[in-house]
CSV table of C-alpha atoms and ligand atoms in Angstrom, one decimal:
chain,number,residue,atom,x,y,z
A,1,MET,CA,80.5,98.9,-95.9
A,2,GLU,CA,80.0,96.6,-98.9
A,3,LYS,CA,80.0,96.6,-102.6
A,4,PHE,CA,78.0,95.0,-105.4
A,5,PRO,CA,79.7,91.8,-106.7
A,6,SER,CA,82.1,92.7,-109.6
A,7,ASP,CA,80.1,90.5,-112.1
A,8,PHE,CA,76.9,92.3,-111.3
A,9,VAL,CA,75.1,93.3,-114.6
A,10,TRP,CA,74.1,96.9,-115.0
A,11,GLY,CA,72.1,98.0,-118.0
A,12,TYR,CA,69.1,100.0,-119.3
A,13,ALA,CA,65.9,98.6,-120.8
A,14,THR,CA,63.6,99.7,-123.7
A,15,ALA,CA,60.9,98.1,-125.8
A,16,SER,CA,60.3,98.0,-129.5
A,17,TYR,CA,57.0,99.8,-129.9
A,18,GLN,CA,58.1,102.5,-127.4
A,19,ILE,CA,61.3,103.5,-129.2
A,20,GLU,CA,61.6,102.1,-132.8
A,21,GLY,CA,59.2,104.2,-134.8
A,22,ALA,CA,59.5,103.3,-138.5
A,23,ALA,CA,56.1,101.7,-138.1
A,24,ASN,CA,55.6,101.5,-141.9
A,25,GLU,CA,59.1,101.0,-142.9
A,26,GLY,CA,61.5,98.1,-143.4
A,27,GLY,CA,58.7,95.7,-144.2
A,28,ARG,CA,57.1,95.8,-140.7
A,29,GLY,CA,53.5,94.7,-140.3
A,30,PRO,CA,51.1,96.4,-138.0
A,31,SER,CA,50.7,95.3,-134.4
A,32,ILE,CA,47.7,95.6,-132.1
A,33,TRP,CA,49.3,98.7,-130.6
A,34,ASP,CA,49.2,100.5,-133.9
A,35,THR,CA,45.5,99.7,-134.1
A,36,PHE,CA,44.8,100.6,-130.5
A,37,CYS,CA,46.5,104.0,-130.7
A,38,LYS,CA,44.2,105.0,-133.6
A,39,VAL,CA,41.1,104.8,-131.5
A,40,PRO,CA,40.4,108.3,-130.1
A,41,GLY,CA,40.5,108.3,-126.3
A,42,ASN,CA,42.9,105.4,-125.9
A,43,ILE,CA,46.1,107.4,-125.7
A,44,ARG,CA,46.0,110.4,-123.4
A,45,ASP,CA,47.7,112.8,-125.9
A,46,GLY,CA,46.3,111.1,-129.0
A,47,SER,CA,49.8,110.0,-130.0
A,48,ASN,CA,51.2,106.7,-131.2
A,49,GLY,CA,54.4,104.9,-131.8
A,50,ASP,CA,54.8,105.7,-135.5
A,51,ILE,CA,57.9,107.7,-134.9
A,52,ALA,CA,58.6,107.3,-131.2
A,53,THR,CA,62.3,108.0,-130.6
A,54,ASP,CA,63.1,106.9,-134.1
A,55,SER,CA,65.5,104.3,-132.8
A,56,TYR,CA,65.1,102.1,-135.9
A,57,HIS,CA,67.2,104.8,-137.6
A,58,ARG,CA,69.2,106.0,-134.7
A,59,TYR,CA,70.2,102.8,-133.1
A,60,LYS,CA,73.9,103.5,-133.4
A,61,GLU,CA,73.4,106.8,-131.5
A,62,ASP,CA,71.5,104.9,-128.8
A,63,VAL,CA,74.3,102.3,-128.5
A,64,ALA,CA,76.8,105.2,-128.2
A,65,LEU,CA,74.7,106.6,-125.4
A,66,LEU,CA,74.7,103.3,-123.6
A,67,LYS,CA,78.4,103.1,-123.9
A,68,SER,CA,78.8,106.6,-122.6
A,69,TYR,CA,76.7,105.7,-119.6
A,70,GLY,CA,79.1,103.0,-118.6
A,71,VAL,CA,76.6,100.1,-118.7
A,72,ARG,CA,77.6,96.7,-120.1
A,73,ALA,CA,74.1,95.4,-120.9
A,74,TYR,CA,71.1,96.4,-122.8
A,75,ARG,CA,67.6,94.9,-122.6
A,76,PHE,CA,65.5,95.6,-125.7
A,77,SER,CA,62.6,93.8,-127.3
A,78,LEU,CA,62.0,92.4,-130.8
A,79,SER,CA,59.0,93.5,-132.7
A,80,TRP,CA,57.3,90.3,-133.8
A,81,SER,CA,55.6,92.0,-136.7
A,82,ARG,CA,58.9,93.4,-138.0
A,83,ILE,CA,60.2,89.8,-138.1
A,84,ILE,CA,57.1,88.1,-139.3
A,85,PRO,CA,54.8,90.9,-140.6
A,86,LEU,CA,51.6,88.8,-140.4
A,87,GLY,CA,52.9,86.8,-137.5
A,88,GLY,CA,52.0,83.2,-138.3
A,89,ARG,CA,54.0,80.0,-138.8
A,90,GLN,CA,52.9,79.9,-142.5
A,91,ASP,CA,53.7,83.5,-143.1
A,92,PRO,CA,56.9,84.9,-144.7
A,93,VAL,CA,59.8,86.1,-142.6
A,94,ASN,CA,60.9,89.7,-143.3
A,95,GLN,CA,64.6,89.5,-143.9
A,96,GLU,CA,64.9,93.3,-143.6
A,97,GLY,CA,63.6,93.1,-140.0
A,98,VAL,CA,66.0,90.3,-139.2
A,99,ALA,CA,68.9,92.3,-140.6
A,100,PHE,CA,67.9,95.3,-138.5
A,101,TYR,CA,68.1,93.4,-135.2
A,102,ARG,CA,71.3,91.7,-136.4
A,103,SER,CA,72.9,95.1,-136.9
A,104,LEU,CA,71.8,96.3,-133.6
A,105,ILE,CA,73.1,93.3,-131.8
A,106,GLU,CA,76.4,93.5,-133.6
A,107,GLU,CA,76.7,97.2,-132.8
A,108,LEU,CA,76.1,96.3,-129.1
A,109,LEU,CA,78.8,93.6,-129.1
A,110,LYS,CA,81.3,95.9,-130.8
A,111,ASN,CA,80.8,98.2,-127.8
A,112,ASP,CA,81.1,95.5,-125.2
A,113,ILE,CA,77.4,95.6,-124.3
A,114,THR,CA,75.7,92.3,-123.7
A,115,PRO,CA,72.2,92.0,-125.3
A,116,TYR,CA,69.3,90.8,-123.2
A,117,VAL,CA,66.5,90.2,-125.6
A,118,THR,CA,62.8,90.2,-124.9
A,119,LEU,CA,60.7,88.3,-127.4
A,120,TYR,CA,57.4,89.9,-126.6
A,121,HIS,CA,56.8,93.3,-125.1
A,122,TRP,CA,53.1,93.6,-126.0
A,123,ASP,CA,53.1,94.3,-129.7
A,124,LEU,CA,51.2,91.3,-131.1
A,125,PRO,CA,51.0,91.2,-134.9
A,126,GLN,CA,47.6,92.5,-135.9
A,127,GLY,CA,47.4,89.7,-138.4
A,128,LEU,CA,47.1,87.1,-135.7
A,129,HIS,CA,44.6,89.1,-133.8
A,130,ASP,CA,42.5,89.4,-136.9
A,131,ARG,CA,43.0,85.8,-138.1
A,132,TYR,CA,42.0,83.9,-134.9
A,133,GLY,CA,41.8,86.2,-131.9
A,134,GLY,CA,45.5,86.3,-131.0
A,135,TRP,CA,46.1,85.4,-127.4
A,136,LEU,CA,42.6,84.0,-127.0
A,137,ASN,CA,43.3,81.1,-129.3
A,138,LYS,CA,45.4,78.5,-127.5
A,139,GLU,CA,45.9,76.0,-130.3
A,140,GLU,CA,47.1,78.7,-132.8
A,141,ILE,CA,48.9,81.3,-130.7
A,142,VAL,CA,51.1,78.8,-128.8
A,143,GLN,CA,52.4,77.3,-132.0
A,144,ASP,CA,52.8,80.7,-133.7
A,145,TYR,CA,54.7,82.1,-130.7
A,146,VAL,CA,57.0,79.1,-130.6
A,147,ASN,CA,57.6,79.4,-134.3
A,148,TYR,CA,58.5,83.1,-133.9
A,149,ALA,CA,60.9,82.3,-131.1
A,150,LYS,CA,62.5,79.6,-133.2
A,151,ILE,CA,63.2,82.1,-135.9
A,152,CYS,CA,64.7,84.4,-133.4
A,153,PHE,CA,66.9,81.8,-131.8
A,154,THR,CA,68.1,80.7,-135.2
A,155,ALA,CA,68.7,84.2,-136.5
A,156,PHE,CA,70.3,85.8,-133.4
A,157,GLY,CA,71.2,83.0,-130.9
A,158,ASP,CA,74.8,82.8,-132.0
A,159,LEU,CA,75.2,86.3,-130.6
A,160,VAL,CA,72.5,86.4,-127.8
A,161,GLN,CA,72.7,84.4,-124.6
A,162,ASN,CA,70.1,86.0,-122.5
A,163,TRP,CA,66.5,85.6,-123.6
A,164,ILE,CA,63.3,86.8,-121.9
A,165,THR,CA,60.0,85.4,-123.3
A,166,HIS,CA,57.3,87.8,-122.1
A,167,ASN,CA,57.4,91.2,-120.5
A,168,GLU,CA,54.7,91.5,-117.7
A,169,PRO,CA,52.1,89.0,-118.8
A,170,TRP,CA,49.7,90.5,-116.1
A,171,CYS,CA,49.6,93.7,-118.1
A,172,VAL,CA,48.9,91.8,-121.3
A,173,SER,CA,46.0,89.8,-119.9
A,174,CYS,CA,44.5,92.2,-117.4
A,175,LEU,CA,45.1,95.6,-118.9
A,176,GLY,CA,44.5,94.3,-122.4
A,177,TYR,CA,41.6,92.0,-121.9
A,178,GLN,CA,39.9,93.0,-118.6
A,179,LYS,CA,40.3,96.7,-118.1
A,180,GLY,CA,40.8,97.5,-121.7
A,181,VAL,CA,43.3,100.3,-121.1
A,182,PHE,CA,46.0,98.5,-123.2
A,183,ALA,CA,45.8,96.9,-126.6
A,184,PRO,CA,43.6,95.2,-127.8
A,185,GLY,CA,41.2,97.1,-125.5
A,186,HIS,CA,38.9,94.3,-124.5
A,187,LYS,CA,36.7,94.4,-121.4
A,188,SER,CA,35.8,90.9,-120.3
A,189,ASN,CA,35.8,88.9,-117.2
A,190,THR,CA,36.6,85.6,-118.9
A,191,GLU,CA,39.2,86.5,-121.5
A,192,PRO,CA,42.0,87.7,-119.1
A,193,TRP,CA,42.2,84.2,-117.6
A,194,ILE,CA,42.3,82.5,-121.0
A,195,VAL,CA,45.0,84.9,-122.2
A,196,ALA,CA,47.1,84.5,-119.0
A,197,HIS,CA,46.9,80.7,-119.5
A,198,ASN,CA,48.0,80.9,-123.1
A,199,LEU,CA,50.8,83.4,-122.3
A,200,ILE,CA,52.1,80.9,-119.8
A,201,LEU,CA,51.9,78.0,-122.3
A,202,ALA,CA,53.6,80.0,-125.1
A,203,HIS,CA,56.4,80.9,-122.7
A,204,ALA,CA,56.8,77.4,-121.5
A,205,PHE,CA,56.8,75.7,-124.9
A,206,THR,CA,59.3,78.3,-126.1
A,207,VAL,CA,61.6,77.5,-123.2
A,208,LYS,CA,61.3,73.8,-123.9
A,209,LEU,CA,62.3,74.5,-127.5
A,210,TYR,CA,65.3,76.5,-126.4
A,211,ARG,CA,66.4,73.9,-124.0
A,212,ASP,CA,65.9,71.0,-126.3
A,213,ASP,CA,67.2,72.4,-129.6
A,214,PHE,CA,69.4,75.5,-128.9
A,215,LYS,CA,70.8,75.6,-125.4
A,216,ALA,CA,73.6,73.0,-125.9
A,217,VAL,CA,75.1,74.9,-128.7
A,218,GLN,CA,74.2,78.5,-127.9
A,219,LYS,CA,74.7,78.1,-124.1
A,220,GLY,CA,72.3,80.8,-123.1
A,221,GLN,CA,69.7,81.3,-120.4
A,222,ILE,CA,66.0,81.9,-120.8
A,223,GLY,CA,63.3,83.1,-118.5
A,224,ILE,CA,60.3,85.4,-118.1
A,225,THR,CA,59.8,88.9,-116.7
A,226,LEU,CA,56.8,89.5,-114.3
A,227,ASP,CA,55.8,92.7,-112.7
A,228,PHE,CA,55.0,93.3,-109.1
A,229,HIS,CA,55.0,96.1,-106.6
A,230,TRP,CA,55.5,95.4,-102.9
A,231,PRO,CA,52.1,95.4,-101.1
A,232,ILE,CA,51.7,96.8,-97.7
A,233,PRO,CA,48.5,96.4,-95.7
A,234,TYR,CA,46.6,99.6,-95.0
A,235,ASP,CA,46.3,98.4,-91.3
A,236,GLU,CA,46.7,95.2,-89.4
A,237,THR,CA,43.1,94.1,-89.6
A,238,PRO,CA,42.8,90.5,-90.7
A,239,GLU,CA,40.9,91.6,-93.9
A,240,ASN,CA,43.6,93.9,-95.0
A,241,VAL,CA,46.4,91.4,-94.2
A,242,GLU,CA,44.5,88.8,-96.2
A,243,ALA,CA,43.9,91.4,-99.0
A,244,VAL,CA,47.7,91.7,-99.3
A,245,LYS,CA,48.1,88.0,-99.8
A,246,ARG,CA,45.2,87.9,-102.3
A,247,ALA,CA,46.7,90.8,-104.3
A,248,THR,CA,50.0,89.0,-104.3
A,249,ASP,CA,48.5,85.8,-105.6
A,250,PHE,CA,46.4,87.6,-108.3
A,251,LYS,CA,49.2,89.7,-109.6
A,252,LEU,CA,52.4,87.7,-109.0
A,253,GLY,CA,51.3,84.1,-108.1
A,254,GLU,CA,49.0,83.8,-111.1
A,255,PHE,CA,52.1,83.6,-113.3
A,256,ALA,CA,55.0,82.8,-110.9
A,257,ASP,CA,53.3,79.9,-109.1
A,258,PRO,CA,52.6,77.8,-112.2
A,259,ILE,CA,56.0,78.6,-113.7
A,260,TYR,CA,58.2,78.1,-110.6
A,261,LYS,CA,56.0,75.7,-108.6
A,262,GLY,CA,53.6,74.1,-111.0
A,263,TYR,CA,50.1,75.2,-109.9
A,264,TYR,CA,47.8,78.2,-109.9
A,265,PRO,CA,47.4,79.9,-106.5
A,266,ALA,CA,44.5,78.6,-104.4
A,267,ARG,CA,43.2,82.1,-103.7
A,268,VAL,CA,42.9,82.8,-107.5
A,269,LYS,CA,41.2,79.4,-108.1
A,270,ALA,CA,38.7,80.1,-105.3
A,271,VAL,CA,37.6,83.4,-106.8
A,272,ILE,CA,37.8,82.7,-110.5
A,273,GLY,CA,36.5,79.1,-110.4
A,274,ASP,CA,36.0,77.5,-113.7
A,275,ARG,CA,36.9,80.7,-115.6
A,276,LEU,CA,40.5,79.7,-114.9
A,277,PRO,CA,41.6,77.1,-117.4
A,278,GLU,CA,43.4,74.0,-116.2
A,279,PHE,CA,46.7,72.7,-117.4
A,280,THR,CA,46.8,69.2,-118.7
A,281,ALA,CA,49.4,66.9,-117.1
A,282,GLU,CA,51.5,67.1,-120.2
A,283,GLU,CA,51.3,70.9,-120.2
A,284,LEU,CA,52.1,71.2,-116.5
A,285,ALA,CA,55.3,69.1,-117.0
A,286,VAL,CA,56.4,71.7,-119.5
A,287,VAL,CA,55.3,74.8,-117.5
A,288,LYS,CA,56.8,73.8,-114.1
A,289,GLY,CA,60.4,74.9,-113.9
A,290,SER,CA,60.2,76.8,-117.2
A,291,SER,CA,62.4,79.8,-116.2
A,292,ASP,CA,66.1,79.8,-115.6
A,293,PHE,CA,65.9,83.0,-113.5
A,294,PHE,CA,63.3,85.3,-111.9
A,295,GLY,CA,63.1,88.4,-114.1
A,296,PHE,CA,60.9,91.1,-112.7
A,297,ASN,CA,60.0,94.8,-113.2
A,298,THR,CA,59.1,96.9,-110.2
A,299,TYR,CA,58.5,100.6,-109.7
A,300,THR,CA,56.7,101.3,-106.5
A,301,SER,CA,55.0,99.9,-103.4
A,302,GLN,CA,51.3,99.9,-102.7
A,303,ILE,CA,49.1,100.3,-99.7
A,304,ILE,CA,46.4,97.6,-100.0
A,305,GLN,CA,42.9,97.5,-98.6
A,306,ASP,CA,40.3,94.8,-98.9
A,307,GLY,CA,37.3,95.5,-101.2
A,308,GLY,CA,36.4,97.2,-104.4
A,309,ASP,CA,35.4,95.6,-107.7
A,310,ASP,CA,38.8,95.2,-109.4
A,311,GLU,CA,39.1,91.5,-110.1
A,312,THR,CA,42.5,91.7,-111.8
A,313,ASN,CA,44.1,92.7,-108.5
A,314,GLY,CA,42.1,90.3,-106.4
A,315,TYR,CA,39.4,92.7,-105.2
A,316,VAL,CA,41.7,95.0,-103.3
A,317,LYS,CA,42.0,98.8,-103.4
A,318,VAL,CA,45.5,100.0,-104.3
A,319,GLY,CA,46.9,103.3,-103.1
A,320,HIS,CA,49.9,105.1,-101.7
A,321,THR,CA,48.3,106.8,-98.6
A,322,ARG,CA,48.8,105.2,-95.2
A,323,ALA,CA,46.1,104.9,-92.5
A,324,ASP,CA,47.6,108.0,-90.8
A,325,GLY,CA,47.2,110.0,-93.9
A,326,THR,CA,50.9,110.1,-94.9
A,327,GLN,CA,52.2,109.3,-98.3
A,328,LEU,CA,54.6,106.4,-99.0
A,329,GLY,CA,57.1,108.6,-100.9
A,330,THR,CA,57.8,111.0,-103.6
A,331,GLU,CA,55.1,111.3,-106.2
A,332,ALA,CA,55.9,110.7,-109.9
A,333,HIS,CA,54.3,112.2,-113.0
A,334,CYS,CA,52.0,109.2,-113.1
A,335,SER,CA,49.6,108.6,-110.2
A,336,TRP,CA,50.4,104.9,-109.8
A,337,LEU,CA,54.1,105.5,-108.9
A,338,GLN,CA,55.7,106.7,-105.7
A,339,SER,CA,59.2,106.1,-104.6
A,340,TYR,CA,59.6,103.7,-101.7
A,341,PRO,CA,63.0,101.9,-101.5
A,342,PRO,CA,62.3,99.8,-98.4
A,343,GLY,CA,59.6,98.0,-100.4
A,344,PHE,CA,62.1,97.1,-103.0
A,345,ARG,CA,64.3,95.4,-100.5
A,346,SER,CA,61.4,93.5,-99.0
A,347,LEU,CA,60.3,92.4,-102.4
A,348,LEU,CA,63.7,91.1,-103.4
A,349,ASN,CA,63.7,89.0,-100.2
A,350,TYR,CA,60.2,87.8,-100.8
A,351,LEU,CA,61.0,86.6,-104.4
A,352,TRP,CA,64.1,84.8,-103.4
A,353,LYS,CA,62.5,83.1,-100.4
A,354,THR,CA,59.4,82.1,-102.3
A,355,TYR,CA,60.8,81.1,-105.7
A,356,GLU,CA,64.4,80.4,-105.0
A,357,LYS,CA,65.8,81.6,-108.4
A,358,PRO,CA,68.5,84.1,-109.1
A,359,ILE,CA,66.9,87.5,-109.8
A,360,TYR,CA,67.3,90.0,-112.6
A,361,VAL,CA,65.6,93.3,-112.0
A,362,THR,CA,64.7,93.9,-115.7
A,363,GLU,CA,63.1,97.3,-115.2
A,364,ASN,CA,63.1,99.9,-112.4
A,365,GLY,CA,62.8,103.6,-112.8
A,366,PHE,CA,60.9,106.9,-112.1
A,367,ALA,CA,59.0,109.5,-114.1
A,368,VAL,CA,59.8,112.9,-112.7
A,369,LYS,CA,56.8,115.3,-112.5
A,370,ASN,CA,56.4,117.9,-115.3
A,371,GLU,CA,59.7,117.1,-117.0
A,372,ASN,CA,58.3,118.1,-120.4
A,373,VAL,CA,60.4,121.2,-121.1
A,374,LEU,CA,64.1,120.9,-121.7
A,375,PRO,CA,65.7,123.8,-119.7
A,376,LEU,CA,67.4,126.3,-122.0
A,377,GLU,CA,70.8,125.6,-120.7
A,378,GLY,CA,70.3,122.0,-121.7
A,379,VAL,CA,71.0,120.5,-118.3
A,380,VAL,CA,68.2,118.3,-116.9
A,381,LEU,CA,68.7,118.1,-113.2
A,382,ASP,CA,66.3,115.3,-112.5
A,383,THR,CA,66.7,115.2,-108.7
A,384,ASP,CA,63.7,113.0,-108.0
A,385,ARG,CA,65.0,110.4,-110.4
A,386,ILE,CA,68.5,110.5,-108.9
A,387,ASP,CA,67.0,110.2,-105.4
A,388,TYR,CA,65.0,107.3,-106.6
A,389,PHE,CA,67.9,105.4,-108.2
A,390,ASP,CA,70.0,106.2,-105.1
A,391,GLY,CA,67.4,104.7,-102.8
A,392,TYR,CA,66.6,101.7,-104.9
A,393,ALA,CA,70.3,100.9,-105.5
A,394,ASN,CA,70.9,101.1,-101.8
A,395,ALA,CA,67.9,98.9,-101.0
A,396,MET,CA,69.1,96.4,-103.6
A,397,LEU,CA,72.6,96.4,-102.1
A,398,GLN,CA,71.2,95.6,-98.7
A,399,ALA,CA,69.2,92.8,-100.1
A,400,VAL,CA,72.3,91.4,-101.9
A,401,VAL,CA,74.9,92.0,-99.2
A,402,GLU,CA,73.1,91.8,-95.9
A,403,ASP,CA,70.2,89.5,-96.8
A,404,GLY,CA,72.1,87.2,-99.3
A,405,VAL,CA,69.6,87.6,-102.1
A,406,PRO,CA,71.2,86.6,-105.4
A,407,VAL,CA,70.4,89.6,-107.6
A,408,LYS,CA,72.4,89.2,-110.8
A,409,GLY,CA,71.5,92.3,-112.6
A,410,TYR,CA,69.6,95.6,-112.8
A,411,PHE,CA,68.2,97.4,-115.8
A,412,GLY,CA,67.1,101.0,-115.4
A,413,TRP,CA,63.9,102.0,-117.2
A,414,SER,CA,64.6,103.6,-119.4
A,415,LEU,CA,67.6,104.5,-121.7
A,416,LEU,CA,65.4,107.2,-123.3
A,417,ASP,CA,62.2,109.1,-122.8
A,418,ASN,CA,59.8,107.2,-125.0
A,419,PHE,CA,56.2,106.3,-125.9
A,420,GLU,CA,54.7,105.5,-122.5
A,421,TRP,CA,51.7,103.5,-123.8
A,422,ALA,CA,48.3,104.9,-122.8
A,423,ASP,CA,50.1,107.9,-121.3
A,424,GLY,CA,51.6,108.9,-124.7
A,425,TYR,CA,54.7,111.1,-124.6
A,426,GLU,CA,53.7,113.1,-121.5
A,427,THR,CA,55.2,110.8,-119.0
A,428,ARG,CA,59.0,110.6,-119.2
A,429,PHE,CA,61.0,107.7,-117.7
A,430,GLY,CA,64.3,108.2,-119.6
A,431,VAL,CA,67.7,109.0,-118.2
A,432,THR,CA,68.1,110.7,-121.6
A,433,TYR,CA,65.8,113.6,-122.5
A,434,VAL,CA,64.3,113.3,-126.0
A,435,ASP,CA,63.1,116.3,-127.9
A,436,TYR,CA,60.4,114.7,-130.0
A,437,LYS,CA,60.4,117.4,-132.6
A,438,THR,CA,64.1,117.1,-133.4
A,439,GLN,CA,64.9,113.7,-131.9
A,440,LYS,CA,67.8,115.3,-130.1
A,441,ARG,CA,69.0,113.3,-127.1
A,442,THR,CA,70.3,115.1,-124.0
A,443,PRO,CA,71.7,113.0,-121.1
A,444,LYS,CA,69.9,113.8,-117.8
A,445,GLN,CA,71.9,114.1,-114.6
A,446,SER,CA,70.5,110.7,-113.5
A,447,SER,CA,72.5,109.0,-116.2
A,448,GLN,CA,75.6,110.4,-114.7
A,449,PHE,CA,74.6,109.3,-111.2
A,450,LEU,CA,73.9,105.8,-112.3
A,451,LYS,CA,77.2,105.8,-114.2
A,452,LYS,CA,79.0,106.4,-111.0
A,453,VAL,CA,77.1,103.5,-109.4
A,454,CYS,CA,77.8,101.0,-112.2
A,455,VAL,CA,81.3,101.9,-113.3
A,456,ALA,CA,82.9,102.4,-110.0
A,457,HIS,CA,80.8,100.0,-107.9
A,458,PRO,CA,81.1,102.5,-105.2
A,459,VAL,CA,80.7,101.7,-101.5
A,460,PHE,CA,77.3,102.3,-100.1
A,461,VAL,CA,76.5,102.8,-96.5
A,462,PRO,CA,74.1,99.9,-95.6
A,463,LEU,CA,71.3,100.2,-93.2
A,464,ASP,CA,70.0,103.6,-93.8
A,465,PRO,CA,67.4,103.6,-91.0
A,466,HIS,CA,64.5,104.0,-93.4
A,467,THR,CA,65.3,100.9,-95.4
A,468,PHE,CA,64.0,98.5,-92.9
A,469,ILE,CA,62.9,95.1,-94.1
A,470,SER,CA,59.3,94.2,-93.6
A,471,LEU,CA,58.3,90.7,-94.2
A,472,GLN,CA,56.0,90.4,-91.3
A,473,TRP,CA,52.9,90.0,-93.4
A,474,PHE,CA,54.4,86.8,-94.7
A,475,PRO,CA,55.2,85.1,-91.4
A,476,GLU,CA,56.4,81.9,-93.1
A,477,HIS,CA,59.3,83.9,-94.4
A,478,ILE,CA,60.6,85.4,-91.2
A,479,ALA,CA,63.9,83.8,-90.3
A,480,ALA,CA,63.8,82.0,-87.0
B,1,GBH,C1,56.4,98.8,-117.4
B,1,GBH,O1,55.1,98.6,-117.0
B,1,GBH,C2,56.5,98.4,-118.8
B,1,GBH,O2,57.2,97.2,-119.0
B,1,GBH,C3,57.2,99.5,-119.6
B,1,GBH,O3,57.0,99.2,-121.0
B,1,GBH,C4,56.7,100.8,-119.2
B,1,GBH,O4,57.1,101.9,-120.0
B,1,GBH,C5,57.2,101.1,-117.8
B,1,GBH,O5,56.7,100.0,-117.0
B,1,GBH,C6,56.7,102.3,-117.2
B,1,GBH,O6,55.3,102.4,-117.0
B,1,GBH,O7,47.5,99.7,-114.0
B,1,GBH,O8,45.5,100.5,-115.0
B,1,GBH,O9,46.8,101.9,-113.4
B,1,GBH,C7,54.9,98.8,-115.6
B,1,GBH,C8,53.4,98.4,-115.3
B,1,GBH,C9,51.3,99.0,-116.2
B,1,GBH,C10,52.3,100.3,-114.5
B,1,GBH,C11,50.3,100.1,-116.4
B,1,GBH,C12,51.3,101.4,-114.7
B,1,GBH,C13,49.1,101.9,-115.5
B,1,GBH,C14,47.8,101.5,-115.8
B,1,GBH,N1,52.5,99.5,-115.6
B,1,GBH,N2,50.1,100.8,-115.2
B,1,GBH,S1,46.9,100.8,-114.5
């Protein structure tokens, strides 16, 4: 019977475009998501982030909610185009935007809540996309991103000691430039690799700037957040076991290997060939080792089969149904997500053994099916979400206590129901129900469940029989 360490960080996460609203207020310039949402068919319910959860105006109420949920950390993102409306290094800074984030940070600190600040959660200033192609233009975007980061470190770094450069660069490059299901909606087989490369460089040169010019005084840490779901082979045929490794390299290794080890994965190079840019020696020196921790978001596990035409995942088919026809776990409102705690434990072990960095789980959460109507009595009994958090917290505890994985913190996704990108407002991930007509916030039962976990650090019973650890597909990681 064991507990989480007493300095374990518990928090909730959000992102600017998903919650702020006030799209045309406070001097904010448009981002590529404002533009993307206007194209009919891009967002399932035809909605956008113009109002979202109105957190630009209601941030004090949101901080009060965090406080009432017993967490001591909050991960949120800054809207680049609220700080620099046109985005570029020659463009004016919007002091009203800076003041807004300053007020939010001060409100958090007043309530003993530590800010974890993401610089980029997908909302590129439209100005940069129009001016030179945004993430496609290495010479320009890296300098503009570093300049934006410098403004943020200067404006907030006296109060912020935890920085995350990018959120899920795989989603930016592959969903934005290959599948076209996220902004800016491009469909290309060359662009995603250029964008991925430029995202890595922008991240790395920003970390260098922080370490060279800010860290000594501000004493913070800085890293990146990647996304990954634990892959399980459909069966033990060599093709499907190899497919798992390829999927891992394409989705995780594409970013993690350069940043933590200093090279692109061989399997990605072999398939992408000269569409994959190369780092110069000087760039590589900056890229390698450019993250103080391993930030990652994870939601589910995936059953992987060789084949298909999806290059972004490494030509594998992704599902949740095992060879014997059974499902991995409880289905969510969105088809890509099923609850499967054992995969979380395995993933934490894999990340630690492969990359050897302390880990922050910067997002983890569940969208309960058909949660759209607030029950009349105002109590949202979100049992599937509670079960999810229970299972995932247990799996994490086992990774920490039994396997010795240094997980430093955990952020539930999300504080509030919010704008779920291409899903619009139908899919709800919050521990707080938001009535989008009135913006009234109602805590769901899951918020009270997680409160017990993080306030009391209760004792969990380790080794629930279903939370086995399964690293057998990566034999190099099995302890002797
Ligand atoms: C995270 O993305 C995001 O960081 C967060 O903003 C978001 O609200 C949260 O998760 C919940 O979704 O891959 O073509 O089937 C998680 C990664 C990327 C998973 C998009 C679902 C669906 C489109 N997500 N993906 S596709």
